[in-house]
Amino acid sequence: MIKVIIIDDEEHVRTNVLQKVTSHFEEEIRVVAEANGVVSGLATIYKHEPDLLLLDINMQDGTGFDLLE
């Protein structure tokens, strides 16, 4: 099972992505957490050690690329 974290500063986008991922990949993917920005995303990544990140590019406290660095 692939562990996934969704990171986006808009709650409705996180909800939409969660619904699509779980409905289409229910057997392969498990969303272990969500975060609403770079700072909370980094803490969530360290806590859950995901296999896959679904990142927003522009967030209020930085970008998805900031997390990749």
Short mmCIF file of N, CA, C and O in Angstrom, two decimals:
data_model
loop_
_atom_site.label_atom_id
_atom_site.label_comp_id
_atom_site.label_asym_id
_atom_site.label_seq_id
_atom_site.Cartn_x
_atom_site.Cartn_y
_atom_site.Cartn_z
N MET A 1 0.84 -1.17 0.00
CA MET A 1 0.00 0.00 0.00
C MET A 1 0.89 1.24 0.00
O MET A 1 1.86 1.33 0.75
N ILE A 2 0.56 2.20 -0.85
CA ILE A 2 1.31 3.44 -0.98
C ILE A 2 0.74 4.47 0.01
O ILE A 2 -0.46 4.77 -0.03
N LYS A 3 1.60 5.00 0.88
CA LYS A 3 1.19 6.03 1.84
C LYS A 3 1.30 7.41 1.18
O LYS A 3 2.35 7.76 0.65
N VAL A 4 0.21 8.17 1.25
CA VAL A 4 0.13 9.46 0.57
C VAL A 4 -0.21 10.57 1.56
O VAL A 4 -1.00 10.36 2.48
N ILE A 5 0.38 11.75 1.32
CA ILE A 5 0.01 12.96 2.05
C ILE A 5 -0.43 13.99 1.00
O ILE A 5 0.23 14.17 -0.02
N ILE A 6 -1.55 14.65 1.29
CA ILE A 6 -2.06 15.73 0.45
C ILE A 6 -1.74 17.05 1.13
O ILE A 6 -2.11 17.26 2.29
N ILE A 7 -1.04 17.95 0.40
CA ILE A 7 -0.68 19.24 0.97
C ILE A 7 -1.19 20.34 0.05
O ILE A 7 -0.74 20.48 -1.09
N ASP A 8 -2.14 21.11 0.56
CA ASP A 8 -2.75 22.21 -0.19
C ASP A 8 -3.35 23.18 0.83
O ASP A 8 -3.88 22.75 1.84
N ASP A 9 -3.26 24.47 0.54
CA ASP A 9 -3.78 25.44 1.50
C ASP A 9 -5.29 25.67 1.39
O ASP A 9 -5.87 26.39 2.20
N GLU A 10 -5.93 25.05 0.41
CA GLU A 10 -7.38 25.19 0.26
C GLU A 10 -8.05 23.88 0.65
O GLU A 10 -7.83 22.84 0.02
N GLU A 11 -8.89 23.94 1.68
CA GLU A 11 -9.51 22.74 2.21
C GLU A 11 -10.38 22.02 1.18
O GLU A 11 -10.36 20.79 1.08
N HIS A 12 -11.12 22.77 0.38
CA HIS A 12 -11.99 22.13 -0.60
C HIS A 12 -11.19 21.37 -1.66
O HIS A 12 -11.63 20.35 -2.18
N VAL A 13 -9.99 21.84 -1.96
CA VAL A 13 -9.13 21.14 -2.92
C VAL A 13 -8.62 19.84 -2.29
O VAL A 13 -8.64 18.79 -2.93
N ARG A 14 -8.18 19.90 -1.03
CA ARG A 14 -7.74 18.68 -0.34
C ARG A 14 -8.86 17.65 -0.29
O ARG A 14 -8.63 16.46 -0.56
N THR A 15 -10.06 18.10 0.00
CA THR A 15 -11.21 17.20 0.07
C THR A 15 -11.48 16.56 -1.30
O THR A 15 -11.72 15.36 -1.39
N ASN A 16 -11.44 17.36 -2.35
CA ASN A 16 -11.68 16.86 -3.70
C ASN A 16 -10.61 15.84 -4.11
O ASN A 16 -10.93 14.77 -4.65
N VAL A 17 -9.35 16.15 -3.85
CA VAL A 17 -8.26 15.23 -4.18
C VAL A 17 -8.41 13.94 -3.39
O VAL A 17 -8.27 12.83 -3.94
N LEU A 18 -8.72 14.05 -2.11
CA LEU A 18 -8.92 12.87 -1.26
C LEU A 18 -10.02 11.98 -1.83
O LEU A 18 -9.85 10.76 -1.93
N GLN A 19 -11.14 12.57 -2.20
CA GLN A 19 -12.25 11.79 -2.75
C GLN A 19 -11.87 11.09 -4.05
O GLN A 19 -12.19 9.92 -4.25
N LYS A 20 -11.16 11.79 -4.91
CA LYS A 20 -10.77 11.20 -6.20
C LYS A 20 -9.76 10.07 -6.00
O LYS A 20 -9.87 9.01 -6.60
N VAL A 21 -8.78 10.30 -5.17
CA VAL A 21 -7.75 9.29 -4.92
C VAL A 21 -8.35 8.04 -4.29
O VAL A 21 -8.08 6.92 -4.72
N THR A 22 -9.18 8.24 -3.28
CA THR A 22 -9.73 7.07 -2.59
C THR A 22 -10.75 6.33 -3.44
O THR A 22 -10.88 5.11 -3.34
N SER A 23 -11.47 7.03 -4.31
CA SER A 23 -12.46 6.33 -5.13
C SER A 23 -11.83 5.58 -6.30
O SER A 23 -12.35 4.56 -6.72
N HIS A 24 -10.71 6.08 -6.81
CA HIS A 24 -10.08 5.45 -7.96
C HIS A 24 -8.96 4.47 -7.61
O HIS A 24 -8.64 3.58 -8.40
N PHE A 25 -8.34 4.66 -6.47
CA PHE A 25 -7.18 3.84 -6.10
C PHE A 25 -7.32 3.26 -4.69
O PHE A 25 -6.34 3.18 -3.95
N GLU A 26 -8.50 2.87 -4.33
CA GLU A 26 -8.81 2.41 -2.98
C GLU A 26 -7.91 1.26 -2.52
O GLU A 26 -7.49 1.21 -1.36
N GLU A 27 -7.57 0.36 -3.40
CA GLU A 27 -6.77 -0.81 -3.05
C GLU A 27 -5.27 -0.53 -3.00
O GLU A 27 -4.52 -1.23 -2.32
N GLU A 28 -4.81 0.50 -3.72
CA GLU A 28 -3.38 0.75 -3.85
C GLU A 28 -2.85 1.88 -2.97
O GLU A 28 -1.67 1.90 -2.63
N ILE A 29 -3.71 2.83 -2.64
CA ILE A 29 -3.26 4.06 -1.97
C ILE A 29 -4.02 4.27 -0.67
O ILE A 29 -5.22 4.07 -0.60
N ARG A 30 -3.28 4.72 0.35
CA ARG A 30 -3.90 5.12 1.62
C ARG A 30 -3.42 6.52 1.95
O ARG A 30 -2.21 6.76 2.10
N VAL A 31 -4.34 7.46 2.04
CA VAL A 31 -3.99 8.83 2.43
C VAL A 31 -3.83 8.83 3.95
O VAL A 31 -4.78 8.59 4.68
N VAL A 32 -2.60 9.08 4.39
CA VAL A 32 -2.30 9.00 5.82
C VAL A 32 -2.44 10.33 6.53
O VAL A 32 -2.57 10.37 7.75
N ALA A 33 -2.41 11.44 5.75
CA ALA A 33 -2.52 12.76 6.39
C ALA A 33 -2.76 13.83 5.34
O ALA A 33 -2.56 13.60 4.14
N GLU A 34 -3.15 14.98 5.84
CA GLU A 34 -3.30 16.18 5.02
C GLU A 34 -2.61 17.32 5.77
O GLU A 34 -2.49 17.28 6.99
N ALA A 35 -2.18 18.32 5.00
CA ALA A 35 -1.59 19.52 5.61
C ALA A 35 -2.02 20.72 4.78
O ALA A 35 -2.36 20.59 3.61
N ASN A 36 -1.97 21.90 5.41
CA ASN A 36 -2.47 23.10 4.73
C ASN A 36 -1.38 24.11 4.37
O ASN A 36 -1.68 25.25 4.06
N GLY A 37 -0.14 23.70 4.40
CA GLY A 37 0.93 24.62 4.02
C GLY A 37 2.30 23.98 4.14
O GLY A 37 2.43 22.80 4.47
N VAL A 38 3.30 24.78 3.87
CA VAL A 38 4.68 24.29 3.87
C VAL A 38 5.12 23.87 5.27
O VAL A 38 5.66 22.78 5.46
N VAL A 39 4.88 24.71 6.26
CA VAL A 39 5.34 24.41 7.62
C VAL A 39 4.62 23.18 8.17
O VAL A 39 5.27 22.24 8.66
N SER A 40 3.30 23.16 8.07
CA SER A 40 2.56 21.99 8.57
C SER A 40 2.86 20.76 7.70
O SER A 40 2.89 19.64 8.20
N GLY A 41 3.09 20.98 6.42
CA GLY A 41 3.43 19.87 5.53
C GLY A 41 4.74 19.21 5.90
O GLY A 41 4.85 17.98 5.90
N LEU A 42 5.73 20.02 6.22
CA LEU A 42 7.04 19.46 6.60
C LEU A 42 6.93 18.61 7.86
O LEU A 42 7.45 17.49 7.92
N ALA A 43 6.20 19.11 8.85
CA ALA A 43 6.01 18.34 10.08
C ALA A 43 5.26 17.04 9.79
O ALA A 43 5.60 15.98 10.34
N THR A 44 4.28 17.10 8.92
CA THR A 44 3.50 15.92 8.57
C THR A 44 4.34 14.90 7.81
O THR A 44 4.23 13.69 8.03
N ILE A 45 5.20 15.38 6.94
CA ILE A 45 6.10 14.49 6.19
C ILE A 45 7.02 13.74 7.15
O ILE A 45 7.19 12.52 7.05
N TYR A 46 7.63 14.46 8.09
CA TYR A 46 8.52 13.81 9.05
C TYR A 46 7.78 12.80 9.93
O TYR A 46 8.30 11.74 10.25
N LYS A 47 6.55 13.12 10.27
CA LYS A 47 5.77 12.24 11.14
C LYS A 47 5.34 10.96 10.43
O LYS A 47 5.43 9.87 11.01
N HIS A 48 4.89 11.06 9.18
CA HIS A 48 4.29 9.91 8.51
C HIS A 48 5.19 9.22 7.48
O HIS A 48 4.86 8.11 7.04
N GLU A 49 6.27 9.85 7.06
CA GLU A 49 7.20 9.29 6.08
C GLU A 49 6.46 8.66 4.89
O GLU A 49 6.52 7.45 4.65
N PRO A 50 5.79 9.50 4.10
CA PRO A 50 4.96 8.98 3.00
C PRO A 50 5.80 8.48 1.82
O PRO A 50 6.98 8.82 1.69
N ASP A 51 5.15 7.71 0.97
CA ASP A 51 5.76 7.26 -0.28
C ASP A 51 5.50 8.26 -1.40
O ASP A 51 6.26 8.33 -2.37
N LEU A 52 4.42 9.03 -1.27
CA LEU A 52 4.00 9.94 -2.32
C LEU A 52 3.41 11.20 -1.71
O LEU A 52 2.66 11.13 -0.74
N LEU A 53 3.77 12.36 -2.29
CA LEU A 53 3.21 13.65 -1.88
C LEU A 53 2.38 14.20 -3.03
O LEU A 53 2.83 14.20 -4.17
N LEU A 54 1.20 14.69 -2.72
CA LEU A 54 0.38 15.43 -3.68
C LEU A 54 0.40 16.87 -3.21
O LEU A 54 -0.21 17.22 -2.21
N LEU A 55 1.15 17.71 -3.95
CA LEU A 55 1.45 19.07 -3.50
C LEU A 55 0.79 20.14 -4.35
O LEU A 55 0.78 20.05 -5.58
N ASP A 56 0.32 21.17 -3.67
CA ASP A 56 -0.06 22.41 -4.32
C ASP A 56 1.23 23.15 -4.66
O ASP A 56 2.25 23.00 -3.97
N ILE A 57 1.21 23.94 -5.70
CA ILE A 57 2.42 24.70 -6.04
C ILE A 57 2.50 25.97 -5.20
O ILE A 57 3.48 26.21 -4.52
N ASN A 58 1.47 26.80 -5.24
CA ASN A 58 1.48 28.06 -4.50
C ASN A 58 0.58 27.97 -3.28
O ASN A 58 -0.61 27.75 -3.40
N MET A 59 1.20 28.16 -2.11
CA MET A 59 0.45 28.16 -0.86
C MET A 59 0.76 29.45 -0.12
O MET A 59 1.68 30.18 -0.49
N GLN A 60 0.03 29.72 0.93
CA GLN A 60 0.19 30.99 1.63
C GLN A 60 1.57 31.16 2.27
O GLN A 60 2.08 32.27 2.35
N ASP A 61 2.17 30.07 2.72
CA ASP A 61 3.48 30.18 3.39
C ASP A 61 4.64 29.63 2.55
O ASP A 61 5.69 29.34 3.09
N GLY A 62 4.46 29.52 1.25
CA GLY A 62 5.53 29.07 0.39
C GLY A 62 4.99 28.25 -0.78
O GLY A 62 3.82 28.38 -1.13
N THR A 63 5.86 27.42 -1.34
CA THR A 63 5.46 26.62 -2.50
C THR A 63 5.73 25.14 -2.25
O THR A 63 6.50 24.78 -1.35
N GLY A 64 5.11 24.32 -3.07
CA GLY A 64 5.40 22.88 -3.01
C GLY A 64 6.86 22.61 -3.30
O GLY A 64 7.43 21.66 -2.76
N PHE A 65 7.49 23.44 -4.12
CA PHE A 65 8.91 23.26 -4.43
C PHE A 65 9.78 23.52 -3.19
O PHE A 65 10.85 22.91 -3.05
N ASP A 66 9.33 24.40 -2.29
CA ASP A 66 10.06 24.63 -1.04
C ASP A 66 10.12 23.32 -0.23
O ASP A 66 11.13 23.02 0.39
N LEU A 67 9.04 22.57 -0.25
CA LEU A 67 9.01 21.29 0.49
C LEU A 67 9.96 20.27 -0.14
O LEU A 67 10.56 19.47 0.57
N LEU A 68 10.07 20.30 -1.44
CA LEU A 68 10.94 19.32 -2.11
C LEU A 68 12.41 19.56 -1.80
O LEU A 68 13.19 18.62 -1.78
N GLU A 69 12.76 20.79 -1.53
CA GLU A 69 14.17 21.08 -1.19
C GLU A 69 14.48 20.51 0.17
O GLU A 69 15.51 20.07 0.49
#
